[in-house]
Amino acid sequence: MSAIRFAVKVGSLGVVLVAATDQGVCAVLLGDDALELEQDLARRFPRAALVRADEELASLIDRVVALVDDPRRDEELPLDLRGTAFQQTVWQALRRVPVGTTVTYTELAEAIGLASTSVRAVAGACAANAIAVAVPCHRVVRADGSLSGYRWGVERKRVLLAREGVVIRGASGGTGVLPGF
DNA sequence: GCCAGAACTCTGG
DNA sequence: CCAGAGTTCTGGC
């Protein structure tokens, strides 16, 4: 199919990879190593021809990096959401979440018309999300307010939320697995 | 091509 | 504490 152009740049959170088609941004990946991100991109789009175009996408990746540095900027990027109908429904519901706010998987499931017991389907769709930050899958937390898993690392998720001004409640009343506070 | 199991979880008995 | 609920993907036969 069509060619996907991508660019890599180092930001405050580490390495940022941005991939785009003619329609818009189709992937934003975060990591520590540029090679690792390229392999991740190739795994997600096995059929596409991946072309590196750092200069062509320079202005675009600058905007994405600025968004990672300061997520409170509600910048509107052209997105090319690739996925099943179910996944796109979940991702568009995610984009309605205001900056500095978090939702639970239950609220997300109800927002798209599923039963509250279908949270695992929502979690699966979030895990398949390829567009970090622009599709704020990091704003989804567990029902008790503590962080759950994250494709690109829980530490990165915590940093992103902290920059938005979100107060993270540690899991209370339990055995205190997290030594943080 | 089919079946089984896992993956960013939550609720009810 | 244990099991089940909707969807997608991957690996083994």
mmCIF file of C-alpha atoms (C1' of nucleotides) in Angstrom:
data_model
loop_
_atom_site.group_PDB
_atom_site.id
_atom_site.type_symbol
_atom_site.label_atom_id
_atom_site.label_comp_id
_atom_site.label_asym_id
_atom_site.label_seq_id
_atom_site.Cartn_x
_atom_site.Cartn_y
_atom_site.Cartn_z
ATOM 1 C CA MET A 1 0.000 0.000 0.000
ATOM 2 C CA SER A 2 0.997 3.525 0.502
ATOM 3 C CA ALA A 3 4.328 4.619 1.796
ATOM 4 C CA ILE A 4 4.761 5.777 5.363
ATOM 5 C CA ARG A 5 7.287 8.504 6.051
ATOM 6 C CA PHE A 6 8.811 8.826 9.481
ATOM 7 C CA ALA A 7 11.253 11.005 11.385
ATOM 8 C CA VAL A 8 13.129 10.608 14.666
ATOM 9 C CA LYS A 9 14.123 13.276 17.172
ATOM 10 C CA VAL A 10 15.372 13.393 20.743
ATOM 11 C CA GLY A 11 13.151 15.187 23.230
ATOM 12 C CA SER A 12 13.020 15.633 26.964
ATOM 13 C CA LEU A 13 11.366 12.248 27.468
ATOM 14 C CA GLY A 14 13.781 10.367 25.242
ATOM 15 C CA VAL A 15 13.539 9.479 21.587
ATOM 16 C CA VAL A 16 10.383 10.412 19.708
ATOM 17 C CA LEU A 17 9.372 8.832 16.401
ATOM 18 C CA VAL A 18 6.654 10.354 14.239
ATOM 19 C CA ALA A 19 5.214 8.528 11.218
ATOM 20 C CA ALA A 20 2.756 9.981 8.727
ATOM 21 C CA THR A 21 0.872 9.118 5.568
ATOM 22 C CA ASP A 22 -0.672 11.523 3.092
ATOM 23 C CA GLN A 23 -3.713 11.634 5.344
ATOM 24 C CA GLY A 24 -1.886 12.620 8.510
ATOM 25 C CA VAL A 25 -0.010 11.276 11.484
ATOM 26 C CA CYS A 26 -0.427 7.512 11.857
ATOM 27 C CA ALA A 27 2.056 6.810 14.672
ATOM 28 C CA VAL A 28 3.844 8.568 17.537
ATOM 29 C CA LEU A 29 6.211 6.276 19.413
ATOM 30 C CA LEU A 30 8.260 6.941 22.557
ATOM 31 C CA GLY A 31 11.396 5.145 23.659
ATOM 32 C CA ASP A 32 15.048 5.261 24.602
ATOM 33 C CA ASP A 33 16.588 4.094 21.367
ATOM 34 C CA ALA A 34 15.900 5.096 17.750
ATOM 35 C CA LEU A 35 16.498 1.582 16.468
ATOM 36 C CA GLU A 36 14.062 0.139 18.936
ATOM 37 C CA LEU A 37 11.367 2.525 17.711
ATOM 38 C CA GLU A 38 11.980 1.725 14.071
ATOM 39 C CA GLN A 39 11.515 -1.960 14.798
ATOM 40 C CA ASP A 40 8.348 -1.232 16.690
ATOM 41 C CA LEU A 41 7.042 0.771 13.744
ATOM 42 C CA ALA A 42 7.909 -2.009 11.312
ATOM 43 C CA ARG A 43 6.073 -4.503 13.499
ATOM 44 C CA ARG A 44 2.935 -2.384 13.520
ATOM 45 C CA PHE A 45 2.912 -1.758 9.766
ATOM 46 C CA PRO A 46 4.412 -4.911 8.247
ATOM 47 C CA ARG A 47 2.985 -4.255 4.799
ATOM 48 C CA ALA A 48 3.895 -0.613 4.402
ATOM 49 C CA ALA A 49 7.039 0.773 2.843
ATOM 50 C CA LEU A 50 8.764 2.777 5.548
ATOM 51 C CA VAL A 51 10.692 5.771 4.282
ATOM 52 C CA ARG A 52 12.817 7.967 6.490
ATOM 53 C CA ALA A 53 12.197 11.662 5.830
ATOM 54 C CA ASP A 54 13.651 13.727 8.644
ATOM 55 C CA GLU A 55 13.801 16.993 6.706
ATOM 56 C CA GLU A 56 10.371 16.696 5.131
ATOM 57 C CA LEU A 57 8.727 16.086 8.489
ATOM 58 C CA ALA A 58 10.876 18.535 10.437
ATOM 59 C CA SER A 59 8.109 21.032 11.178
ATOM 60 C CA LEU A 60 5.679 18.254 12.056
ATOM 61 C CA ILE A 61 7.969 16.474 14.483
ATOM 62 C CA ASP A 62 8.834 19.787 16.113
ATOM 63 C CA ARG A 63 5.191 20.258 16.946
ATOM 64 C CA VAL A 64 4.911 16.736 18.350
ATOM 65 C CA VAL A 65 7.997 17.150 20.513
ATOM 66 C CA ALA A 66 6.627 20.474 21.798
ATOM 67 C CA LEU A 67 3.409 18.673 22.634
ATOM 68 C CA VAL A 68 5.287 16.043 24.629
ATOM 69 C CA ASP A 69 7.252 18.713 26.479
ATOM 70 C CA ASP A 70 4.084 20.600 27.346
ATOM 71 C CA PRO A 71 0.982 18.401 26.895
ATOM 72 C CA ARG A 72 -1.294 21.188 28.088
ATOM 73 C CA ARG A 73 -1.078 22.688 24.623
ATOM 74 C CA ASP A 74 -4.164 21.273 23.014
ATOM 75 C CA GLU A 75 -2.660 21.286 19.570
ATOM 76 C CA GLU A 76 -4.697 19.784 16.782
ATOM 77 C CA LEU A 77 -2.662 17.565 14.534
ATOM 78 C CA PRO A 78 -3.946 15.872 11.384
ATOM 79 C CA LEU A 79 -4.377 12.244 12.392
ATOM 80 C CA ASP A 80 -4.742 9.133 10.288
ATOM 81 C CA LEU A 81 -6.265 6.640 12.688
ATOM 82 C CA ARG A 82 -5.694 3.144 11.383
ATOM 83 C CA GLY A 83 -7.528 0.323 13.053
ATOM 84 C CA THR A 84 -10.755 -1.589 13.271
ATOM 85 C CA ALA A 85 -14.064 0.188 13.712
ATOM 86 C CA PHE A 86 -14.083 -0.720 17.372
ATOM 87 C CA GLN A 87 -10.618 0.698 17.959
ATOM 88 C CA GLN A 88 -11.419 3.962 16.209
ATOM 89 C CA THR A 89 -14.481 4.376 18.385
ATOM 90 C CA VAL A 90 -12.359 4.002 21.503
ATOM 91 C CA TRP A 91 -9.675 6.388 20.252
ATOM 92 C CA GLN A 92 -12.142 9.105 19.337
ATOM 93 C CA ALA A 93 -13.714 8.821 22.755
ATOM 94 C CA LEU A 94 -10.225 9.252 24.201
ATOM 95 C CA ARG A 95 -9.673 12.481 22.295
ATOM 96 C CA ARG A 96 -12.712 13.959 24.030
ATOM 97 C CA VAL A 97 -10.960 13.683 27.400
ATOM 98 C CA PRO A 98 -9.957 17.197 28.538
ATOM 99 C CA VAL A 99 -6.359 18.057 29.304
ATOM 100 C CA GLY A 100 -5.421 17.510 32.921
ATOM 101 C CA THR A 101 -8.216 15.012 33.470
ATOM 102 C CA THR A 102 -8.247 11.246 33.761
ATOM 103 C CA VAL A 103 -10.896 8.655 33.038
ATOM 104 C CA THR A 104 -11.269 5.048 34.057
ATOM 105 C CA TYR A 105 -11.708 2.113 31.740
ATOM 106 C CA THR A 106 -15.252 1.750 33.005
ATOM 107 C CA GLU A 107 -16.188 5.319 32.085
ATOM 108 C CA LEU A 108 -14.646 4.844 28.683
ATOM 109 C CA ALA A 109 -16.591 1.637 28.117
ATOM 110 C CA GLU A 110 -19.855 3.339 29.014
ATOM 111 C CA ALA A 111 -19.023 6.338 26.830
ATOM 112 C CA ILE A 112 -18.941 4.142 23.746
ATOM 113 C CA GLY A 113 -22.069 2.226 24.686
ATOM 114 C CA LEU A 114 -20.622 -0.958 26.102
ATOM 115 C CA ALA A 115 -21.510 -2.664 29.329
ATOM 116 C CA SER A 116 -19.351 -1.769 32.308
ATOM 117 C CA THR A 117 -18.073 -5.329 32.312
ATOM 118 C CA SER A 118 -16.434 -4.869 28.924
ATOM 119 C CA VAL A 119 -13.470 -2.904 30.178
ATOM 120 C CA ARG A 120 -11.009 -5.458 28.897
ATOM 121 C CA ALA A 121 -12.046 -4.814 25.317
ATOM 122 C CA VAL A 122 -11.318 -1.138 25.901
ATOM 123 C CA ALA A 123 -7.945 -1.947 27.403
ATOM 124 C CA GLY A 124 -7.100 -4.033 24.383
ATOM 125 C CA ALA A 125 -7.947 -1.187 22.052
ATOM 126 C CA CYS A 126 -5.833 1.253 24.058
ATOM 127 C CA ALA A 127 -2.910 -1.161 23.961
ATOM 128 C CA ALA A 128 -3.184 -1.222 20.177
ATOM 129 C CA ASN A 129 -3.003 2.564 19.970
ATOM 130 C CA ALA A 130 -0.002 3.704 17.966
ATOM 131 C CA ILE A 131 -0.338 7.456 18.488
ATOM 132 C CA ALA A 132 1.042 8.430 21.875
ATOM 133 C CA VAL A 133 0.173 11.801 23.464
ATOM 134 C CA ALA A 134 -2.028 12.961 20.553
ATOM 135 C CA VAL A 135 -4.417 10.135 21.392
ATOM 136 C CA PRO A 136 -4.135 10.408 25.176
ATOM 137 C CA CYS A 137 -4.159 6.781 26.206
ATOM 138 C CA HIS A 138 -1.964 7.847 29.135
ATOM 139 C CA ARG A 139 -4.984 9.606 30.670
ATOM 140 C CA VAL A 140 -6.715 6.288 31.292
ATOM 141 C CA VAL A 141 -6.179 5.014 34.818
ATOM 142 C CA ARG A 142 -7.555 2.280 37.004
ATOM 143 C CA ALA A 143 -10.777 2.700 38.929
ATOM 144 C CA ASP A 144 -9.004 3.583 42.187
ATOM 145 C CA GLY A 145 -7.020 6.351 40.494
ATOM 146 C CA SER A 146 -3.658 4.598 40.405
ATOM 147 C CA LEU A 147 -1.690 3.978 37.237
ATOM 148 C CA SER A 148 -2.022 0.784 35.312
ATOM 149 C CA GLY A 149 0.190 -0.588 32.609
ATOM 150 C CA TYR A 150 1.521 1.372 29.680
ATOM 151 C CA ARG A 151 2.884 0.181 26.376
ATOM 152 C CA TRP A 152 5.865 2.517 26.557
ATOM 153 C CA GLY A 153 6.542 2.200 30.274
ATOM 154 C CA VAL A 154 4.671 3.269 33.380
ATOM 155 C CA GLU A 155 7.386 5.768 34.330
ATOM 156 C CA ARG A 156 6.839 7.655 31.085
ATOM 157 C CA LYS A 157 3.101 7.624 31.715
ATOM 158 C CA ARG A 158 3.645 9.131 35.154
ATOM 159 C CA VAL A 159 5.807 11.934 33.727
ATOM 160 C CA LEU A 160 3.263 12.788 31.040
ATOM 161 C CA LEU A 161 0.456 13.049 33.591
ATOM 162 C CA ALA A 162 2.580 15.070 35.978
ATOM 163 C CA ARG A 163 3.266 17.621 33.254
ATOM 164 C CA GLU A 164 -0.460 18.041 32.741
ATOM 165 C CA GLY A 165 -0.907 18.776 36.403
ATOM 166 C CA VAL A 166 -2.715 15.557 37.235
ATOM 167 C CA VAL A 167 -2.424 14.473 40.849
ATOM 168 C CA ILE A 168 -1.815 10.752 40.970
ATOM 169 C CA ARG A 169 -3.397 8.945 43.840
ATOM 170 C CA GLY A 170 -1.366 6.000 44.980
ATOM 171 C CA ALA A 171 -3.187 2.777 45.642
ATOM 172 C CA SER A 172 -4.446 3.132 49.192
ATOM 173 C CA GLY A 173 -5.578 0.592 51.696
ATOM 174 C CA GLY A 174 -3.734 -2.228 50.039
ATOM 175 C CA THR A 175 -0.493 -3.904 50.824
ATOM 176 C CA GLY A 176 1.395 -0.900 49.490
ATOM 177 C CA VAL A 177 3.098 -2.570 46.585
ATOM 178 C CA LEU A 178 4.364 0.719 45.190
ATOM 179 C CA PRO A 179 7.169 2.056 47.400
ATOM 180 C CA GLY A 180 6.839 5.604 46.017
ATOM 181 C CA PHE A 181 5.068 7.504 48.764
ATOM 182 C "C1'" DG B 1 -7.624 -22.597 8.527
ATOM 183 C "C1'" DC B 2 -9.018 -23.590 13.363
ATOM 184 C "C1'" DC B 3 -8.439 -23.538 18.347
ATOM 185 C "C1'" DA B 4 -6.450 -21.829 22.581
ATOM 186 C "C1'" DG B 5 -4.400 -18.299 25.328
ATOM 187 C "C1'" DA B 6 -2.836 -13.603 26.473
ATOM 188 C "C1'" DA B 7 -3.307 -8.551 26.712
ATOM 189 C "C1'" DC B 8 -2.919 -1.203 29.937
ATOM 190 C "C1'" DT B 9 -9.039 -4.367 33.826
ATOM 191 C "C1'" DC B 10 -13.498 -4.354 36.778
ATOM 192 C "C1'" DT B 11 -17.452 -6.272 38.906
ATOM 193 C "C1'" DG B 12 -20.160 -9.630 41.543
ATOM 194 C "C1'" DG B 13 -20.726 -13.815 44.418
ATOM 195 C "C1'" DC C 1 -10.669 -15.320 46.534
ATOM 196 C "C1'" DC C 2 -12.293 -16.757 41.886
ATOM 197 C "C1'" DA C 3 -14.420 -16.451 37.523
ATOM 198 C "C1'" DG C 4 -16.382 -14.097 33.696
ATOM 199 C "C1'" DA C 5 -17.053 -10.406 30.312
ATOM 200 C "C1'" DG C 6 -15.951 -8.143 24.530
ATOM 201 C "C1'" DT C 7 -12.158 -7.749 21.060
ATOM 202 C "C1'" DT C 8 -7.900 -8.509 18.679
ATOM 203 C "C1'" DC C 9 -3.641 -10.898 17.801
ATOM 204 C "C1'" DT C 10 -0.294 -14.567 17.880
ATOM 205 C "C1'" DG C 11 1.467 -19.214 17.820
ATOM 206 C "C1'" DG C 12 0.923 -24.216 17.157
ATOM 207 C "C1'" DC C 13 -1.114 -27.912 14.830
#
